[in-house]
Short mmCIF file of C-alpha atoms in Angstrom, two decimals:
data_model
loop_
_atom_site.label_atom_id
_atom_site.label_comp_id
_atom_site.label_asym_id
_atom_site.label_seq_id
_atom_site.Cartn_x
_atom_site.Cartn_y
_atom_site.Cartn_z
CA MET T 19 -0.01 -0.07 0.00
CA LEU T 20 1.34 3.38 -0.92
CA ALA T 21 0.63 4.69 2.47
CA ASP T 22 3.23 2.41 4.08
CA VAL T 23 5.96 3.87 1.89
CA VAL T 24 5.24 7.48 1.67
CA ASP T 25 7.69 8.39 4.19
CA ALA T 26 10.46 7.08 2.05
CA LEU T 27 9.48 8.89 -1.15
CA ARG T 28 10.70 12.14 -2.44
CA CYS T 29 9.31 14.80 -4.84
CA PRO T 30 10.95 14.12 -8.30
CA ALA T 31 10.62 17.88 -9.30
CA CYS T 32 12.34 19.20 -5.97
CA ASP T 33 13.39 16.27 -3.73
CA GLY T 34 11.21 17.61 -1.06
CA GLN T 35 9.31 15.51 1.39
CA VAL T 36 5.83 14.18 0.11
CA HIS T 37 2.57 13.69 2.03
CA LEU T 38 -0.37 11.51 0.94
CA ASN T 39 -3.85 13.23 1.07
CA GLY T 40 -5.74 12.17 -1.83
CA SER T 41 -2.77 12.92 -4.15
CA LEU T 42 0.93 13.01 -3.37
CA ARG T 43 2.23 16.55 -2.66
CA CYS T 44 5.28 18.30 -1.39
CA ALA T 45 5.41 21.75 0.39
CA ASN T 46 6.51 23.38 -2.83
CA GLY T 47 3.06 22.56 -4.35
CA HIS T 48 4.25 19.78 -6.72
CA SER T 49 1.36 17.38 -6.91
CA PHE T 50 1.01 13.63 -8.22
CA ASP T 51 -2.19 11.91 -8.69
CA VAL T 52 -2.60 8.33 -7.23
CA ALA T 53 -3.95 5.99 -9.81
CA ARG T 54 -7.12 4.10 -9.02
CA GLN T 55 -4.88 1.06 -9.21
CA GLY T 56 -2.91 2.36 -6.16
CA TYR T 57 0.37 3.40 -7.61
CA VAL T 58 1.74 6.99 -8.18
CA ASN T 59 3.43 8.17 -11.36
CA LEU T 60 6.63 10.01 -10.50
CA GLN T 61 7.90 10.16 -13.92
CA THR T 62 8.81 13.81 -14.67
CA GLY T 63 10.20 13.22 -18.24
CA LYS T 64 9.09 11.13 -21.30
CA THR T 65 8.46 7.45 -20.54
CA PRO T 66 11.68 5.52 -21.58
CA ALA T 67 11.24 3.85 -25.00
CA THR T 68 12.21 0.57 -23.43
CA ALA T 69 9.56 0.56 -20.65
CA ASP T 70 7.38 -2.55 -20.65
CA THR T 71 4.17 -2.62 -22.65
CA ASN T 72 0.95 -4.00 -21.37
CA ASP T 73 1.29 -7.00 -23.31
CA MET T 74 4.99 -7.49 -22.14
CA VAL T 75 3.82 -7.40 -18.34
CA ALA T 76 0.98 -9.77 -19.11
CA ALA T 77 3.20 -12.16 -20.40
CA ARG T 78 5.53 -11.92 -17.54
CA ALA T 79 2.75 -12.21 -15.04
CA GLU T 80 1.55 -15.39 -16.76
CA PHE T 81 5.03 -17.02 -17.02
CA LEU T 82 5.80 -16.30 -13.49
CA ALA T 83 2.62 -17.49 -11.97
CA ALA T 84 3.13 -20.73 -13.48
CA GLY T 85 5.94 -21.41 -11.38
CA HIS T 86 8.77 -21.79 -13.86
CA TYR T 87 11.29 -19.66 -11.81
CA ASP T 88 10.01 -20.61 -8.27
CA GLU T 89 13.32 -22.19 -7.39
CA ILE T 90 15.23 -18.80 -8.27
CA VAL T 91 12.50 -16.82 -6.48
CA ASN T 92 12.73 -18.84 -3.38
CA ALA T 93 16.66 -18.46 -3.30
CA VAL T 94 16.35 -14.80 -3.65
CA ALA T 95 13.78 -14.49 -0.92
CA GLN T 96 16.00 -16.52 1.42
CA THR T 97 18.74 -14.48 0.65
CA ALA T 98 16.92 -11.34 1.38
CA ALA T 99 15.85 -12.46 4.60
CA GLU T 100 19.10 -13.50 5.78
CA LEU T 101 20.71 -10.21 4.97
CA VAL T 102 17.96 -8.04 6.77
CA SER T 103 17.14 -10.47 9.78
CA THR T 104 18.22 -7.84 12.43
CA ALA T 105 16.10 -5.09 10.93
CA PRO T 106 12.75 -4.64 12.79
CA THR T 107 10.82 -2.96 9.91
CA PRO T 108 13.15 -3.09 6.94
CA LEU T 109 12.11 -1.19 3.72
CA VAL T 110 13.04 -3.11 0.47
CA VAL T 111 13.17 -1.00 -2.67
CA ASP T 112 12.93 -3.10 -5.82
CA ALA T 113 14.40 -0.94 -8.77
CA GLY T 114 12.92 -2.54 -11.84
CA ALA T 115 10.30 -4.34 -9.95
CA GLY T 116 8.01 -5.42 -12.90
CA THR T 117 4.91 -7.02 -11.79
CA GLY T 118 6.06 -7.11 -8.07
CA TYR T 119 6.27 -10.76 -7.98
CA TRP T 120 10.10 -11.02 -6.63
CA LEU T 121 9.27 -8.17 -4.21
CA ALA T 122 6.21 -10.16 -2.81
CA ALA T 123 7.99 -13.09 -2.33
CA VAL T 124 10.72 -11.32 -0.31
CA LEU T 125 8.13 -9.69 1.77
CA ASP T 126 6.47 -12.89 2.61
CA ARG T 127 9.84 -14.04 4.55
CA MET T 128 9.77 -10.69 6.45
CA SER T 129 7.05 -10.48 9.03
CA GLY T 130 7.15 -6.44 9.28
CA GLY T 131 9.01 -5.58 5.94
CA ARG T 132 7.77 -3.00 3.52
CA GLY T 133 8.35 -2.85 -0.01
CA LEU T 134 8.74 -0.07 -2.45
CA ALA T 135 8.15 -1.20 -6.20
CA LEU T 136 9.81 1.22 -8.88
CA ASP T 137 9.48 0.70 -12.45
CA SER T 138 9.36 2.78 -15.56
CA SER T 139 6.25 1.10 -16.96
CA LYS T 140 2.80 2.16 -15.58
CA TYR T 141 1.21 -1.30 -16.70
CA ALA T 142 3.85 -2.94 -14.24
CA ALA T 143 3.35 -0.52 -11.54
CA ARG T 144 -0.55 -1.33 -11.71
CA ARG T 145 0.31 -4.91 -11.16
CA ALA T 146 3.13 -4.38 -8.42
CA ALA T 147 0.70 -2.04 -6.39
CA ARG T 148 -1.61 -5.10 -6.06
CA ALA T 149 1.20 -7.82 -5.70
CA HIS T 150 1.41 -7.82 -1.78
CA ARG T 151 -0.50 -5.76 0.79
CA ARG T 152 2.76 -4.26 2.00
CA ILE T 153 3.92 -2.99 -1.35
CA GLY T 154 3.71 0.49 -2.57
CA ALA T 155 4.40 1.17 -6.27
CA ALA T 156 5.84 4.27 -8.05
CA VAL T 157 6.62 4.84 -11.74
CA CYS T 158 10.00 6.26 -12.46
CA ASP T 159 13.01 6.06 -14.64
CA THR T 160 15.41 3.85 -12.67
CA TRP T 161 18.47 5.29 -14.82
CA HIS T 162 17.86 8.57 -13.15
CA ARG T 163 17.66 9.99 -9.75
CA LEU T 164 15.29 7.74 -7.84
CA PRO T 165 12.35 9.55 -6.03
CA VAL T 166 13.48 8.10 -2.77
CA ALA T 167 14.85 9.75 0.41
CA SER T 168 18.77 8.97 1.13
CA GLY T 169 19.88 6.26 3.45
CA VAL T 170 16.18 4.77 4.02
CA ALA T 171 16.39 1.12 2.46
CA SER T 172 17.52 -1.77 4.37
CA LEU T 173 17.72 -3.57 1.06
CA VAL T 174 17.80 -2.81 -2.56
CA LEU T 175 16.54 -5.60 -4.89
CA ASN T 176 17.42 -5.56 -8.77
CA VAL T 177 16.25 -8.68 -10.70
CA PHE T 178 16.94 -8.73 -14.33
CA ALA T 179 16.70 -4.82 -14.38
CA PRO T 180 18.92 -2.00 -15.35
CA ARG T 181 21.45 -1.24 -12.36
CA ASN T 182 22.16 2.42 -11.12
CA GLY T 183 24.90 2.06 -8.71
CA ASP T 184 25.10 5.61 -7.72
CA GLU T 185 21.40 5.79 -6.75
CA PHE T 186 21.23 2.22 -5.06
CA ALA T 187 24.33 3.54 -2.83
CA ARG T 188 22.44 6.59 -2.09
CA VAL T 189 19.15 5.29 -0.98
CA LEU T 190 20.56 2.33 1.11
CA ARG T 191 21.32 2.34 4.81
CA PRO T 192 25.02 2.36 5.81
CA ASP T 193 24.09 -1.26 7.00
CA GLY T 194 21.98 -2.18 4.09
CA ALA T 195 22.40 -4.57 1.31
CA LEU T 196 22.02 -5.12 -2.53
CA ILE T 197 20.90 -8.04 -4.15
CA VAL T 198 21.36 -8.31 -8.07
CA VAL T 199 20.02 -11.31 -10.02
CA THR T 200 21.59 -11.62 -13.42
CA PRO T 201 21.28 -14.56 -16.13
CA THR T 202 24.32 -16.46 -17.10
CA SER T 203 25.50 -17.08 -20.61
CA ASP T 204 23.68 -20.65 -20.11
CA HIS T 205 20.22 -19.00 -19.20
CA LEU T 206 17.55 -20.34 -21.61
CA GLY T 207 20.59 -21.28 -24.11
CA GLU T 208 18.59 -24.05 -25.62
CA LEU T 209 15.87 -21.34 -26.82
CA VAL T 210 18.40 -18.75 -28.18
CA ALA T 211 18.85 -19.71 -31.64
CA GLY T 212 15.67 -21.63 -32.32
CA CYS T 213 13.08 -19.12 -30.81
CA GLY T 214 14.87 -15.71 -31.12
CA LEU T 215 15.62 -15.09 -27.63
CA LEU T 216 18.74 -12.79 -27.00
CA ALA T 217 21.90 -14.30 -25.92
CA VAL T 218 23.51 -13.45 -22.68
CA ASP T 219 27.01 -12.01 -22.86
CA ASP T 220 29.48 -14.39 -21.07
CA ARG T 221 31.21 -11.19 -19.68
CA LYS T 222 28.19 -10.08 -17.80
CA ASP T 223 29.53 -10.69 -14.34
CA ALA T 224 32.68 -8.70 -15.07
CA ARG T 225 30.51 -5.96 -16.40
CA LEU T 226 28.46 -6.25 -13.26
CA GLU T 227 31.42 -5.72 -10.97
CA ARG T 228 32.77 -2.82 -12.77
CA SER T 229 29.33 -1.02 -12.65
CA LEU T 230 29.18 -1.41 -8.97
CA ALA T 231 32.75 -1.20 -7.93
CA GLU T 232 32.83 2.43 -6.89
CA HIS T 233 30.00 1.96 -4.19
CA PHE T 234 29.68 -1.71 -3.29
CA THR T 235 31.63 -4.67 -2.06
CA LEU T 236 30.82 -8.02 -3.17
CA ILE T 237 30.07 -10.34 -0.19
CA GLY T 238 28.50 -13.37 -1.87
CA ARG T 239 27.56 -14.96 -5.05
CA ARG T 240 25.36 -18.03 -5.56
CA ALA T 241 24.59 -19.82 -8.74
CA VAL T 242 21.06 -21.19 -9.27
CA THR T 243 20.27 -23.47 -11.92
CA THR T 244 16.83 -25.04 -12.70
CA PRO T 245 15.58 -27.33 -15.49
CA LEU T 246 12.30 -26.33 -17.12
CA ARG T 247 9.67 -27.95 -19.44
CA LEU T 248 8.01 -25.29 -21.51
CA THR T 249 5.13 -25.63 -23.91
CA PRO T 250 4.92 -23.44 -26.96
CA ASP T 251 2.69 -21.03 -24.81
CA ASP T 252 5.37 -20.85 -22.01
CA ILE T 253 8.06 -19.90 -24.78
CA ARG T 254 5.69 -17.38 -26.35
CA ARG T 255 5.44 -15.68 -22.87
CA LEU T 256 9.02 -15.98 -22.55
CA VAL T 257 10.06 -14.08 -25.59
CA ARG T 258 7.30 -11.65 -25.24
CA MET T 259 8.01 -10.61 -21.48
CA GLY T 260 11.50 -9.45 -21.91
CA PRO T 261 13.89 -7.49 -24.33
CA SER T 262 13.62 -10.01 -27.14
CA ALA T 263 9.88 -8.84 -27.61
CA TRP T 264 11.56 -5.56 -29.20
CA HIS T 265 13.45 -7.87 -31.74
CA VAL T 266 11.01 -10.64 -32.86
CA THR T 267 7.74 -10.11 -34.65
CA GLU T 268 4.93 -12.19 -33.97
CA ALA T 269 5.20 -13.94 -37.35
CA GLU T 270 8.74 -14.86 -36.74
CA LEU T 271 8.19 -16.12 -33.45
CA GLU T 272 5.03 -18.42 -34.40
CA GLY T 273 7.39 -19.80 -37.18
CA ARG T 274 10.21 -20.62 -34.81
CA LEU T 275 8.13 -22.35 -32.20
CA PRO T 276 8.48 -26.08 -31.50
CA ALA T 277 6.06 -28.71 -32.15
CA PRO T 278 3.10 -28.89 -29.51
CA ALA T 279 5.03 -31.05 -27.20
CA ALA T 280 6.96 -29.42 -24.16
CA VAL T 281 10.80 -28.82 -24.68
CA SER T 282 13.34 -28.71 -22.00
CA ALA T 283 15.37 -25.62 -21.15
CA THR T 284 17.58 -24.56 -18.27
CA ALA T 285 17.27 -21.28 -16.22
CA ALA T 286 20.58 -20.36 -14.89
CA VAL T 287 21.27 -17.17 -12.82
CA THR T 288 23.80 -15.61 -10.43
CA ILE T 289 22.44 -13.96 -7.22
CA SER T 290 25.08 -11.64 -6.16
CA THR T 291 25.00 -9.64 -2.81
CA TYR T 292 26.89 -6.50 -1.80
CA HIS T 293 27.24 -4.10 1.03
CA PRO T 294 28.02 -0.40 0.52
CA SER T 295 31.70 0.20 0.70
#
């Protein structure tokens, strides 16, 4: 619920404290309407061209609800619970939260935790706002300054999303932690050539370290690999829910799908954890 996290939000126009009274307002008179779905749009410029569309978000919601990534979700949630085990009412900021599925799983492991879901897509924010009773959702461009107060987050969560190391460090408490989930070069490799999924660069971990090195110290890294059995409908959702959707047309996808029987694939990710330097 937005009211649960409003104390952590800041006005994207002036960085002032905001209050919720029908709409979200700051002392300088900037006002932001709360959508009927429960999220607030704090995007000050144009919506990024890469923001997920309604179809992409719907495909992701359906794919995740089918449980294909549950082993990875559970590993992330357990890692999060261990990192913030001593915080009485931790605030978890999910940057690039999508539908809120991952954040909801993390909050389920924390009896008093609150979640703030940030995403550049209003369609994602609509779903994230309803994903858990302790989630508040806001639309913003996570490549730029986050509409979040400094030093308020016990945990920043970043799953398959762009990473803004400067801002992650700013919003984290000194004793906070960062979890980054990235695909490995083996992730869904069986589907890359045949179904048009984008390949993952095998230098991704090295690039991740360089992007965060100024502000963070790596404290742990865990590989999670899980076998999948995917129907053609599952594969359609996989392609449509991520960046591959921008590169493969509907006709191309239909021509590449396997026969009606399910096929095997492998989900392979790295869960990296950090403390602020």
